[in-house]
Each structure stands twice: as structure tokens, then as C-alpha cells.
XYZ file of C-alpha atoms in Angstrom:
678
model
C 0.000 0.000 0.000
C 2.829 2.360 0.901
C 4.638 1.703 -2.388
C 1.418 2.323 -4.297
C 0.967 5.714 -2.638
C 4.595 6.576 -3.368
C 4.100 5.741 -7.037
C 0.923 7.818 -7.153
C 2.755 10.742 -5.566
C 5.710 10.450 -7.937
C 3.446 10.330 -10.981
C 0.869 12.880 -9.871
C 2.360 15.559 -12.137
C 2.027 13.295 -15.172
C -1.456 12.238 -14.093
C -2.484 15.903 -13.904
C -1.219 16.469 -17.458
C -3.288 13.519 -18.698
C -6.310 14.925 -16.890
C -5.730 18.401 -18.346
C -5.278 16.913 -21.817
C -8.521 14.907 -21.821
C -10.562 17.715 -20.269
C -9.265 20.188 -22.870
C -10.056 17.845 -25.762
C -13.566 17.232 -24.384
C -14.272 20.946 -23.901
C -13.026 21.928 -27.363
C -15.190 19.259 -29.047
C -18.115 20.376 -26.878
C -17.644 23.982 -28.012
C -17.651 23.011 -31.695
C -20.841 23.809 -33.652
C -23.086 20.769 -33.972
C -22.729 19.968 -37.639
C -20.761 17.801 -40.036
C -18.119 18.999 -42.455
C -18.627 19.050 -46.239
C -15.882 16.983 -47.839
C -15.259 19.359 -50.763
C -13.543 22.742 -50.667
C -14.600 25.212 -53.353
C -14.271 28.908 -54.099
C -16.213 31.195 -56.394
C -14.329 31.831 -59.626
C -12.060 28.783 -59.185
C -12.243 25.544 -61.226
C -13.883 22.483 -59.657
C -10.872 20.279 -58.830
C -12.744 17.041 -58.084
C -14.575 14.478 -60.196
C -18.039 15.229 -61.607
C -20.369 15.941 -58.702
C -23.859 14.440 -58.769
C -26.492 15.314 -56.182
C -26.241 12.644 -53.450
C -29.651 13.600 -52.041
C -32.716 15.650 -52.924
C -32.271 19.207 -51.711
C -33.598 22.711 -52.209
C -31.573 25.611 -53.572
C -31.379 28.088 -50.765
C -31.603 31.787 -51.390
C -28.657 33.857 -50.271
C -28.981 36.202 -47.322
C -28.816 39.143 -49.735
C -31.679 37.785 -51.810
C -33.846 37.242 -48.735
C -32.938 40.701 -47.451
C -33.942 42.241 -50.803
C -37.348 40.508 -50.684
C -37.906 41.662 -47.113
C -36.897 45.206 -48.041
C -39.276 45.169 -51.007
C -42.182 44.045 -48.814
C -41.438 46.752 -46.264
C -41.129 49.440 -48.917
C -44.438 48.414 -50.542
C -46.370 47.469 -47.449
C -50.080 48.262 -47.202
C -50.913 50.883 -44.582
C -54.089 50.293 -42.588
C -56.228 53.161 -41.275
C -59.219 52.959 -38.943
C -62.467 54.912 -39.533
C -64.055 56.248 -36.342
C -67.880 56.053 -36.883
C -68.735 58.112 -33.807
C -67.019 61.312 -34.845
C -69.347 62.230 -37.800
C -72.392 61.878 -35.497
C -70.685 64.033 -32.855
C -69.886 66.666 -35.489
C -73.578 66.740 -36.616
C -74.733 67.167 -33.012
C -72.265 69.993 -32.469
C -73.474 71.772 -35.633
C -77.117 71.487 -34.536
C -76.214 73.064 -31.205
C -74.364 75.891 -32.909
C -77.268 76.505 -35.316
C -79.842 76.558 -32.522
C -77.871 79.327 -30.941
C -77.767 81.122 -34.267
C -81.544 80.707 -34.850
C -82.486 82.303 -31.502
C -81.761 85.726 -32.980
C -84.985 85.408 -35.108
C -83.056 86.715 -38.095
C -83.908 83.620 -40.177
C -87.377 82.400 -41.056
C -88.403 78.820 -40.374
C -87.908 77.917 -44.008
C -84.453 79.479 -44.046
C -83.538 77.667 -40.842
C -84.584 74.381 -42.440
C -82.476 75.114 -45.541
C -79.414 76.030 -43.447
C -79.736 72.870 -41.328
C -80.195 70.577 -44.341
C -77.307 72.212 -46.151
C -74.962 71.735 -43.190
C -75.916 68.053 -42.855
C -75.369 67.503 -46.572
C -71.899 69.049 -46.290
C -71.032 66.836 -43.302
C -72.229 63.726 -45.141
C -70.122 64.679 -48.148
C -66.988 65.325 -46.061
C -67.266 62.118 -44.033
C -68.093 59.887 -46.990
C -64.365 59.054 -47.042
C -63.402 60.740 -43.784
C -60.667 63.119 -42.626
C -57.133 61.762 -42.156
C -55.013 62.730 -39.212
C -52.029 62.747 -41.612
C -52.330 62.412 -45.373
C -50.748 59.022 -46.327
C -47.493 59.232 -48.263
C -48.158 55.822 -49.826
C -50.883 55.187 -52.364
C -51.419 51.667 -50.979
C -53.961 52.334 -48.252
C -56.734 50.199 -46.808
C -59.461 51.775 -44.705
C -61.023 49.593 -42.012
C -64.684 50.588 -41.604
C -67.373 48.499 -39.949
C -64.926 45.544 -39.739
C -64.416 45.737 -43.479
C -61.236 46.857 -45.223
C -61.469 48.632 -48.547
C -58.983 50.327 -50.812
C -58.990 54.107 -50.967
C -58.076 56.179 -53.968
C -55.356 58.743 -53.311
C -57.828 61.457 -54.439
C -59.838 60.659 -51.323
C -56.969 61.518 -48.978
C -57.845 64.787 -47.181
C -56.688 66.188 -43.894
C -58.408 68.821 -41.733
C -57.102 71.733 -43.798
C -58.279 70.239 -47.092
C -61.631 69.335 -45.505
C -62.238 73.010 -44.690
C -61.358 73.948 -48.258
C -63.805 71.324 -49.516
C -66.530 72.756 -47.251
C -66.015 76.209 -48.796
C -66.144 74.681 -52.296
C -69.405 72.817 -51.610
C -71.116 75.840 -50.019
C -70.060 78.034 -52.947
C -72.231 75.894 -55.230
C -75.314 76.027 -52.979
C -77.894 78.730 -52.594
C -77.966 78.953 -48.825
C -78.560 81.922 -46.522
C -75.741 82.807 -44.086
C -73.254 80.889 -46.207
C -70.167 82.528 -44.675
C -71.430 82.003 -41.121
C -72.256 78.405 -41.888
C -68.766 77.857 -43.386
C -67.150 79.167 -40.181
C -69.337 77.016 -37.926
C -68.659 73.817 -39.915
C -64.915 74.575 -40.054
C -64.815 74.906 -36.243
C -66.618 71.637 -35.455
C -64.896 69.391 -38.040
C -62.785 66.612 -36.458
C -60.285 64.038 -37.720
C -61.821 60.570 -37.823
C -59.296 58.416 -39.761
C -56.234 57.271 -37.788
C -53.183 55.204 -38.772
C -53.431 51.662 -37.337
C -49.765 50.745 -36.768
C -50.590 47.510 -34.895
C -52.654 46.091 -37.748
C -50.174 47.325 -40.375
C -47.218 45.623 -38.659
C -49.205 42.445 -38.046
C -50.075 42.113 -41.725
C -46.472 42.930 -42.702
C -45.142 40.216 -40.385
C -47.540 37.729 -41.947
C -46.256 38.655 -45.398
C -42.648 38.390 -44.277
C -43.293 34.968 -42.784
C -44.521 33.752 -46.169
C -41.184 34.478 -47.846
C -39.668 31.279 -49.192
C -36.041 30.659 -48.276
C -35.561 28.376 -51.253
C -35.959 28.709 -55.011
C -36.265 25.425 -56.790
C -35.128 21.863 -56.026
C -32.316 19.589 -57.166
C -33.179 15.914 -57.587
C -30.877 13.130 -56.456
C -28.489 12.030 -59.219
C -28.545 15.294 -61.144
C -25.155 16.604 -62.337
C -24.288 19.672 -60.305
C -20.838 20.525 -61.645
C -18.302 18.817 -63.887
C -14.581 18.459 -63.259
C -12.665 21.549 -64.383
C -15.818 23.658 -64.650
C -15.494 27.131 -63.108
C -17.604 27.665 -59.996
C -19.814 30.551 -61.121
C -22.609 32.421 -59.385
C -25.410 29.868 -59.960
C -23.253 26.797 -59.312
C -21.828 28.493 -56.246
C -25.324 28.923 -54.783
C -26.238 25.297 -55.555
C -22.999 24.012 -53.978
C -23.561 26.113 -50.856
C -27.106 24.756 -50.580
C -25.815 21.188 -50.914
C -23.118 21.911 -48.336
C -25.635 23.177 -45.755
C -28.045 20.294 -46.377
C -25.260 17.722 -46.342
C -23.766 19.006 -43.084
C -27.137 19.098 -41.328
C -27.981 15.580 -42.549
C -24.602 14.270 -41.377
C -25.313 15.246 -37.783
C -28.454 13.142 -37.589
C -28.811 9.536 -36.464
C -25.752 7.368 -35.887
C -23.568 9.779 -37.870
C -23.530 11.954 -34.751
C -21.169 9.602 -32.921
C -18.807 9.145 -35.852
C -18.507 12.913 -36.323
C -17.789 13.354 -32.620
C -15.152 10.639 -32.852
C -13.550 12.320 -35.864
C -13.432 15.737 -34.189
C -12.046 14.191 -31.006
C -9.244 12.397 -32.849
C -8.204 15.507 -34.787
C -8.212 17.784 -31.720
C -6.383 15.121 -29.704
C -3.680 14.891 -32.387
C -3.166 18.658 -32.375
C -2.793 18.778 -28.583
C -0.442 15.770 -28.648
C 1.812 17.840 -30.921
C 1.812 20.578 -28.284
C 2.807 18.152 -25.529
C 5.577 16.661 -27.677
C 6.917 20.125 -28.471
C 6.935 21.123 -24.804
C 8.574 17.896 -23.701
C 11.280 17.999 -26.363
C 12.091 21.694 -26.665
C 10.641 23.332 -23.518
C 11.195 20.729 -20.832
C 11.249 23.304 -18.017
C 7.741 24.413 -19.040
C 6.531 20.830 -19.499
C 7.591 20.004 -15.939
C 5.712 23.001 -14.558
C 2.006 22.133 -14.361
C 1.120 25.751 -13.656
C 2.636 26.900 -16.953
C 1.115 24.010 -18.915
C -2.299 24.886 -17.463
C -1.763 28.518 -18.420
C -1.102 27.560 -22.062
C -4.132 25.245 -22.264
C -6.433 27.830 -20.650
C -5.445 30.381 -23.294
C -6.120 27.912 -26.097
C -9.532 27.101 -24.615
C -10.443 30.785 -24.294
C -9.619 31.463 -27.943
C -11.535 28.386 -29.146
C -14.534 29.313 -26.980
C -14.597 32.942 -28.170
C -14.303 31.951 -31.839
C -16.894 29.169 -31.748
C -19.378 31.436 -29.963
C -18.874 34.037 -32.679
C -19.354 31.401 -35.407
C -22.594 30.222 -33.806
C -24.001 33.756 -33.418
C -22.712 35.569 -36.503
C -19.975 33.944 -38.532
C -19.524 37.126 -40.607
C -17.792 38.733 -37.623
C -15.435 35.860 -36.805
C -12.440 38.175 -37.314
C -13.580 40.303 -34.361
C -12.020 37.694 -32.057
C -8.474 38.992 -31.337
C -6.643 35.708 -31.910
C -3.264 37.476 -32.020
C -3.519 38.076 -28.274
C -2.466 34.417 -27.895
C 1.053 34.665 -29.427
C 1.430 38.123 -27.903
C 0.879 36.838 -24.365
C 2.844 33.611 -24.786
C 5.817 35.480 -26.226
C 5.659 37.887 -23.301
C 5.694 35.139 -20.666
C 7.775 32.507 -22.496
C 9.374 32.951 -25.923
C 8.538 33.703 -29.552
C 8.930 30.139 -30.818
C 6.474 28.699 -28.317
C 4.052 31.567 -28.932
C 3.981 30.985 -32.688
C 3.745 27.185 -32.351
C 0.734 27.383 -30.008
C -0.886 30.016 -32.229
C -0.576 27.817 -35.329
C -2.018 24.790 -33.496
C -4.965 26.867 -32.241
C -5.652 28.149 -35.762
C -5.603 24.563 -37.070
C -8.209 23.584 -34.479
C -10.420 26.542 -35.428
C -10.074 25.644 -39.101
C -12.587 22.841 -38.461
C -15.406 25.243 -37.570
C -14.935 28.576 -39.326
C -16.289 29.350 -42.809
C -13.721 29.719 -45.611
C -11.216 27.787 -43.530
C -8.301 28.196 -45.951
C -8.701 31.981 -46.010
C -9.083 32.084 -42.219
C -6.059 29.868 -41.531
C -3.887 31.806 -43.979
C -4.773 35.233 -42.569
C -4.481 34.183 -38.927
C -1.106 32.475 -39.374
C 0.302 35.477 -41.246
C -1.068 37.814 -38.562
C 0.474 35.579 -35.856
C 3.881 35.688 -37.557
C 3.681 39.488 -37.780
C 2.766 39.590 -34.083
C 5.801 37.512 -33.139
C 8.141 39.563 -35.340
C 6.913 43.017 -34.298
C 5.783 42.707 -30.675
C 8.734 43.313 -28.378
C 9.386 45.245 -25.179
C 5.682 45.546 -24.390
C 6.510 47.604 -21.324
C 6.994 50.428 -23.847
C 3.428 51.485 -24.617
C 4.162 52.690 -28.149
C 5.447 49.244 -29.176
C 2.088 47.567 -28.577
C 0.212 50.213 -30.590
C 2.675 49.899 -33.470
C 2.387 46.112 -33.438
C -1.434 46.229 -33.361
C -1.436 48.695 -36.263
C 0.708 46.331 -38.334
C -1.530 43.358 -37.495
C -4.641 45.305 -38.573
C -2.926 46.327 -41.815
C -2.071 42.678 -42.573
C -5.731 41.680 -42.133
C -6.875 44.459 -44.488
C -4.280 43.666 -47.172
C -5.078 39.951 -46.931
C -8.802 40.624 -47.301
C -8.150 42.751 -50.406
C -6.099 39.938 -51.925
C -8.704 37.232 -51.286
C -11.522 39.467 -52.531
C -9.623 40.122 -55.765
C -9.065 36.366 -56.223
C -12.701 35.434 -55.545
C -14.432 38.240 -57.449
C -11.859 39.137 -60.100
C -12.378 42.830 -59.292
C -12.574 45.237 -56.358
C -16.321 45.781 -56.586
C -18.780 44.744 -53.881
C -16.150 45.102 -51.156
C -17.727 44.647 -47.736
C -16.471 47.833 -46.103
C -17.884 46.745 -42.770
C -15.071 44.186 -42.573
C -12.570 47.034 -42.280
C -14.408 48.073 -39.118
C -14.221 44.460 -37.962
C -10.432 44.422 -38.462
C -10.040 47.739 -36.618
C -12.174 46.388 -33.762
C -9.947 43.293 -33.719
C -6.924 45.574 -33.309
C -8.556 47.540 -30.495
C -9.413 44.316 -28.656
C -5.807 43.146 -29.101
C -4.762 46.136 -26.963
C -6.537 44.335 -24.111
C -3.387 42.184 -23.922
C -1.856 44.613 -21.420
C -4.499 44.294 -18.656
C -4.816 40.581 -19.496
C -1.082 40.112 -18.844
C -1.504 41.775 -15.448
C -4.424 39.479 -14.545
C -2.482 36.389 -15.636
C 0.439 37.429 -13.443
C -1.830 37.498 -10.420
C -3.740 34.307 -11.220
C -0.871 32.084 -12.403
C 2.034 33.674 -10.524
C 3.923 34.445 -13.741
C 6.075 37.482 -14.433
C 6.224 39.706 -17.503
C 8.640 42.333 -18.786
C 6.281 45.035 -17.517
C 6.572 43.727 -13.952
C 10.327 43.257 -14.345
C 10.653 46.892 -15.377
C 8.740 47.969 -12.265
C 10.909 45.750 -10.044
C 14.115 47.123 -11.587
C 13.339 50.608 -10.278
C 16.017 51.321 -7.644
C 13.602 53.704 -5.917
C 11.291 50.811 -5.042
C 10.630 50.277 -1.344
C 12.761 47.134 -0.958
C 15.800 48.377 -2.901
C 15.581 51.709 -1.069
C 15.679 49.816 2.226
C 18.667 47.786 0.997
C 20.449 51.023 0.028
C 19.861 52.506 3.485
C 20.726 49.450 5.596
C 23.468 47.874 3.466
C 24.837 50.488 1.017
C 27.864 48.342 0.151
C 25.637 45.392 -0.745
C 23.393 47.694 -2.773
C 26.309 48.933 -4.904
C 27.587 45.377 -5.232
C 24.133 44.350 -6.520
C 24.154 47.178 -9.069
C 27.565 46.072 -10.363
C 26.457 42.443 -10.563
C 23.262 43.522 -12.388
C 25.320 45.357 -15.022
C 27.665 42.403 -15.509
C 24.865 39.820 -15.633
C 22.720 41.881 -18.014
C 25.600 42.286 -20.469
C 26.364 38.557 -20.323
C 22.681 37.656 -20.842
C 22.461 39.894 -23.896
C 25.551 38.198 -25.327
C 24.077 34.677 -25.212
C 20.425 35.613 -25.908
C 19.102 34.986 -22.388
C 16.427 37.097 -20.662
C 18.501 40.178 -19.800
C 15.710 41.999 -17.964
C 14.998 38.968 -15.771
C 18.635 38.393 -14.809
C 19.114 42.104 -14.053
C 16.174 42.161 -11.645
C 17.349 38.897 -10.064
C 20.793 40.454 -9.544
C 19.348 43.577 -7.916
C 17.521 41.510 -5.277
C 19.840 38.506 -4.864
C 21.521 39.773 -1.668
C 18.595 41.445 0.146
C 19.042 38.906 2.967
C 22.184 40.786 4.037
C 19.998 43.606 5.382
C 19.422 41.647 8.591
C 23.128 41.717 9.558
C 24.842 44.085 7.123
C 28.063 44.616 9.106
C 28.938 40.912 8.901
C 29.598 41.338 5.177
C 32.821 43.012 4.104
C 31.306 45.383 1.537
C 29.362 47.082 4.361
C 32.256 47.384 6.818
C 33.451 50.995 6.910
C 35.924 50.518 9.793
C 38.669 48.038 10.523
C 36.438 46.299 13.070
C 35.300 42.895 11.790
C 32.612 41.228 13.972
C 33.697 37.808 12.662
C 36.964 38.162 14.601
C 35.055 37.432 17.796
C 33.121 34.446 16.414
C 34.125 30.831 15.735
C 34.328 29.973 11.996
C 31.277 27.712 12.125
C 29.066 30.472 13.529
C 30.453 33.002 11.053
C 29.719 30.594 8.217
C 26.159 30.173 9.470
C 25.616 33.953 9.417
C 26.957 34.137 5.861
C 24.848 31.176 4.702
C 21.711 32.494 6.402
C 21.604 35.550 4.151
C 20.116 33.263 1.487
C 17.330 32.020 3.781
C 16.737 35.517 5.168
C 16.562 36.914 1.646
C 13.908 34.389 0.635
C 11.827 35.297 3.703
C 12.115 39.027 2.975
C 11.241 38.436 -0.684
C 8.119 36.428 0.181
C 7.074 39.031 2.737
C 7.349 41.718 0.063
C 5.546 39.490 -2.473
C 8.357 39.220 -4.986
C 7.571 36.792 -7.847
C 8.850 33.223 -7.563
C 11.079 33.654 -10.626
C 12.973 36.405 -8.791
C 13.154 34.351 -5.595
C 14.801 31.605 -7.672
C 17.832 33.877 -8.056
C 18.062 34.311 -4.281
C 17.944 30.542 -3.757
C 20.488 29.618 -6.417
C 23.057 32.410 -6.607
C 25.470 30.468 -4.373
C 24.188 27.022 -5.338
C 25.746 24.391 -3.047
C 29.207 25.969 -2.889
C 31.342 26.230 0.244
C 31.916 29.286 2.389
C 35.554 28.592 1.613
C 37.245 31.208 3.832
C 35.651 30.030 7.082
C 35.893 26.391 6.007
C 39.687 26.781 5.796
C 39.789 28.576 9.144
C 37.888 25.704 10.741
C 40.372 23.232 9.244
C 43.134 25.104 11.005
C 41.329 24.419 14.306
C 40.457 20.751 13.733
C 41.557 18.097 11.260
C 38.160 16.631 10.381
C 35.542 19.187 9.386
C 31.999 18.403 8.202
C 31.606 20.517 5.063
C 27.806 20.486 5.453
C 28.144 23.208 8.084
C 29.947 25.403 5.550
C 27.926 24.670 2.425
C 25.026 26.720 1.037
C 21.693 24.829 0.985
C 21.160 25.297 -2.776
C 19.603 24.392 -5.094
C 22.132 24.800 -7.874
C 21.199 27.038 -10.854
C 18.583 25.514 -13.145
C 18.447 28.069 -15.979
C 20.821 30.123 -18.057
C 19.811 33.246 -16.175
C 20.520 31.835 -12.707
C 23.837 30.390 -13.940
C 24.862 33.796 -15.300
C 24.063 35.434 -11.954
C 26.194 32.882 -10.061
C 29.207 33.635 -12.288
C 28.717 37.417 -12.241
C 28.185 37.509 -8.460
C 31.286 35.473 -7.670
C 33.486 37.403 -10.108
C 32.324 40.839 -8.942
C 32.672 40.016 -5.238
C 36.140 38.484 -5.619
C 37.344 41.271 -7.926
C 37.495 43.614 -4.911
C 40.548 41.683 -3.738
C 42.515 42.322 -6.926
C 45.586 44.521 -6.543
C 47.120 46.235 -9.579
C 45.033 44.190 -12.028
C 46.212 43.652 -15.578
C 44.678 41.924 -18.574
C 46.466 38.708 -17.706
C 45.488 38.866 -14.039
C 41.813 39.509 -14.868
C 41.792 36.744 -17.470
C 43.251 34.182 -15.064
C 41.048 35.450 -12.247
C 37.773 34.975 -14.170
C 38.906 31.594 -15.549
C 39.765 30.377 -12.053
C 36.431 31.339 -10.492
C 34.235 29.913 -13.262
C 36.348 26.770 -13.515
C 35.898 26.216 -9.774
C 32.121 26.509 -10.127
C 32.111 24.037 -13.001
C 34.263 21.555 -11.084
C 31.781 21.845 -8.208
C 29.050 20.754 -10.684
C 27.067 23.950 -10.178
C 25.845 24.159 -13.779
C 24.665 20.580 -14.285
C 20.961 21.520 -14.137
C 21.254 24.772 -16.069
C 20.506 24.661 -19.795
C 23.687 26.574 -20.582
C 26.297 25.221 -22.994
C 30.087 25.323 -22.723
C 30.116 27.748 -25.640
C 27.739 30.079 -23.804
C 29.848 29.857 -20.641
C 32.885 30.921 -22.668
C 30.889 33.872 -24.047
C 29.850 34.850 -20.510
C 33.467 34.731 -19.326
C 34.509 36.915 -22.244
C 31.923 39.572 -21.309
C 32.922 39.466 -17.640
C 36.579 40.003 -18.559
C 35.696 42.944 -20.811
C 33.512 44.563 -18.154
C 36.140 44.180 -15.421
C 38.710 45.668 -17.765
C 36.463 48.695 -18.254
C 35.821 48.979 -14.511
C 39.555 49.093 -13.729
C 40.258 51.423 -16.691
C 43.039 49.261 -18.090
C 44.832 50.438 -21.209
C 46.412 48.339 -23.906
C 49.951 47.278 -22.955
C 52.320 47.924 -25.820
C 55.456 45.731 -26.160
C 58.744 47.358 -25.148
């Protein structure tokens, strides 16, 4: 049982990777749109490269979105407007006129016969006006139906009058009648007239929706066995529509019945193969990342996010698939790791998305080119202008690529979808979100970027300011080591910013007891003179442990703490070890050896060499080229003989390059001139 648990513990990292792998494959396949994949690739204006294609099934020719949109627009432009006739208003108007006339007749100016004529005339005018009614607003369209007594009838445009025209019509009618008090009657009728025909927007929209729902989304059928296109025939407009209709029908039919499971199996195998390639790449070329489950998880999470965003866009509106800022992926991976890994992961992600996006060849081509441009142009993201320049170049590549594909497909530059330029610009703006995303990833995954390294390299930061105040000698030593290590890192292509920051903080543990370190002793009094060698060695060794504690307290990133842990590796505190040997013959070197671990990267190896060389160089008297050369060779050779670089991925050639830089820098520090032969 105990051995079983030990094996489980030893293989838990590998087990986690298997778990992450299977979960990622399952999620990606789950995100994919539920549909099969047409087995032929075709483009408008290109020859049909396959054998003669006969219809495998009966299917309808689907109208394009533009054709459907044109039909809908035509129906809306020519829709019938419905108006409602209010039957109560004419009766109310007649009642109001009778009241007004009764008031007029009380003056006894008119005889009974005249009163009867005036009343009859007014009622005749009202009947004439309200035969068709008075519109609230005169219809702009000639297609008008008037709903009256639950019956709709068509009105002639000559019948369209509003209140103003109704008053004019009243004057015209009265002018042709022999009626007493004609002017008075015209004024009274004009005052009591009311609008009685109103626009019925509810009924109009309801009828329009019914008409829109009757639009057919197909135009004709293709019978099974009919020749669709012959080999070598150019895919033209009509054939292109038929092929697209077959593609949609074929893909929807594939997903039904037992085909569902075979399609799932196919997708799963393809996605699994792509992710296997990623694991093999990491294991072979980025072993330090492969061993770190946190970093592997980070890479897989980014792939999942890009697949999720793209598939959601495809499901909702595939025309805007380029809105998804896929170039954020190589941008972030290059920032946290390196350009080669960033591009490799980007290409694999694009291959996965090629299964689900429309025009997969065009999409894959544009995204890979954009990813390459991202890798080549995006550098030093802590400089704000660099990110804007890179995003501008990425957007330009998308636009140029779209122009090229449009010219190939259409044979001209007409019918360009200008909205896609807005899509590409939006893609660029979303790519700028990489900066805050990098910050969030640093907090979530404990990673470190160049932006954070730049902030940490500020010598006015709280921790470095404290080091400068408490241990000024150590602070200046750290600055010198940072300069040496940065130059050496640049020479061999290592992360210069990372090694510089590591050098600035590598000795912060000396703040606890600064006077026990020679660079901080400003008098001839040495506190080690009163201590036994073993205790002195413990104080010297403890500055590593103390530094780690201070770093964690101040929340320094783990990658910086690695420099504190490894800058002495497992070397001996040689001076006090020799002093102890003078006191006793048998000495346990464990009491005089740093706890380690030994350097495990090029950057930590560079710091070990630079730190040892800079510290020991203070003992040089009257240095010359030969003395400096032998001095550097001796120190680095001793570290190599102590097996301090076994775990670091640094080659002998790179070590020689580092030594060369250290010699040059020390020569500049001591202002040596060329010695001419006598």
C-alpha cells in the first residue's frame, strides 16, 4: 500500500497532465458547432478540382442572405398601410353643428324655411366630407386600406384629405349652394370638423409580419443524381449557390442519427492529435515548461479561451469571426515565455479553429500570417508605443489579406464589404486588451512579464531603497552584478531583464546583519573576529534564507526568488571552512555549504558567475589583462568543477561567451589600457 501511494505521488504531475489533456479535448469538441463537415472545398471563380459531382440527395436551392434581405426590403417598402375609420365622430360633429345653429336661430333673423335650408345644407356638407373621412395625416403611400365596420377597402389617393383640405372642400361645396348665411355656416362647420381616420400601426405591422413569414427561403429543387458541376468547370454564381445549398443540407444531414457519434469521434481524434503535438513540443524543446504544471495549465487555458470565443462568434454571426483577437495568444505567450512557443501554439490553435470557421483556408492563412507578424513586431511591451505599433501592423495585414482574397474570388474590387474594415479595426482595439490581461495572468498564475520586471528594476522601489539605506555596500555590489549579468545575458540571448532584476535583489538577505559582510564594513572592526568559523559561516549562509523570507514578505515573484535561492548554489563558504580546518583536522563541510539548489536556468547560472566574479574582484591589486583573465577563468572553472551548472541549460560555448563579457567589463571597470610591447 505504501509503495502504491509513493508511485501515485511520484506520478501525480504526469497524471495531472493527462487529466488536463482529456478535459481540454472534451471541452473543445463540446464547443464546436453541432454539424458535419462538407468533404469538398470550393471557391467562387475557381475551377472544380474534383470528379463530376452528382447530387447525393434531394435538396432545395437556398436563397442567399442578400436575396432574402432584398425581398424583405421590397415588402417593407411596398407594405399596405391600414387606417381605422371612427364612426362616432361624424355623429358628434352633426350634433355639435345642430347646437351651434340653434344658438344662431335664436336671434330670429332667419325664417323657419331658411332655418330648415341652413340645417339641411350643413348636414349635406357633413355627409359629403365624411363619406371618405378626414385623415389625421395624409398618407405618403398610395397603398392604403381603410377599415370601416370591420371591413377593409382600398382608398383612392384622391380621397386623402386632412383637416385643412376638408375646410377647403366645405367652402367649395357651399359656394355651389344657394344657402342663406353661407359665410357664417362655413365658419361654424370649419370649427366643429374633427379628424376621424387614424393610422393603425398595430394592424399594419401584423399584416407585414404575416407577409414576411410567407417568404420562401428556397428557389427550386435539385433531384438526387442530377449533375451539379463537372470536373474543371469554373464555380460561377449559380453553381456556387447550388454548392452552398448542398453543403448546408449535407452538413445538417450528417449530424443526424448514428452519424452523430462518428462525427464526434472524428473531431475528437483531430483535436487530440493537435494537442499531442503541443505536448511533444513542450517535452522535447521546452522541458522546463513541461515540468511546470502551472505553466502548462496557463497555455491550455489560453487555447480554450480562444476556441470558446471563436466558436461562440461562429454560432451567433460567422460574418464577424475576425472580431475575435486571436493574435492576443502569441502576444501573451511570447511575453511570458518565448517567440517560438508563442507561434507554435498560435498555429495549433488556428488549425483547431479551421474545423469550424467558414472559408477555412482563407481564415487559416490570414491568422497564421497575422500571428507571424505579431511575433516579429511585438517586443518590449513595457513600452506602450510598441504595442500600438504592433497592433497597427496586425490590422494592416488583415486588411491587405482581405483585399487579396476578394480580388481572387471576385476578379475585381467591386462589392467590397467595407464593414469588414471596421471588424479588423475592432480586432486591433481588442488586441490592446493584452496589457491588462497580462496583469491578470500574473496574479492568477504567478507568472512574471517584462512590464513587472521593469517595475521591479526601479532602484527607488521600497525594498531596494531599504537595501540602500541598511546595506549600502551590498546595494552597490548588486548594481555592479546587475550590469555584468545583463551584459552577459544579452551576449548569449538569455532574458537580460529577468537576470538584471534577479541580480538587484539577490543579496537582500544581508539587510538583517549588514556589518557581517565586508562590503558594508566601513571601519577596521570585523565582527567575525570574535566568532568561531562555524558560527560566522552560518551567518553568511543564512543571508540566502533571510533573503527568501524578505522576498516572500514583500511578495516578490517566484522567478525572482529563484535567483536568491540559487546564486550560491551548493558551494562552500571557503574562507571560514579553511579557518575551521586550522582548528580541527576533520571538518563536516555540510556546516559550511550553502543549501542550494544549484542554478537551473541560463539566467541563474549567469548570476552565479557574475556575483562570484564581482565580489572576488574587490581583492585584486594592480590588475592587468592577464590577471583579470586568469582570475575569471579560475572562479568559473571552480564553479564548473563543483558541478554547479549541471541543471542549467547553458552550454560550454555560452559559458565561454559569458566569461569573455565578464573580462571585458572588469577591464572597463579598472580602466586598463592596452599594454604595448617594449
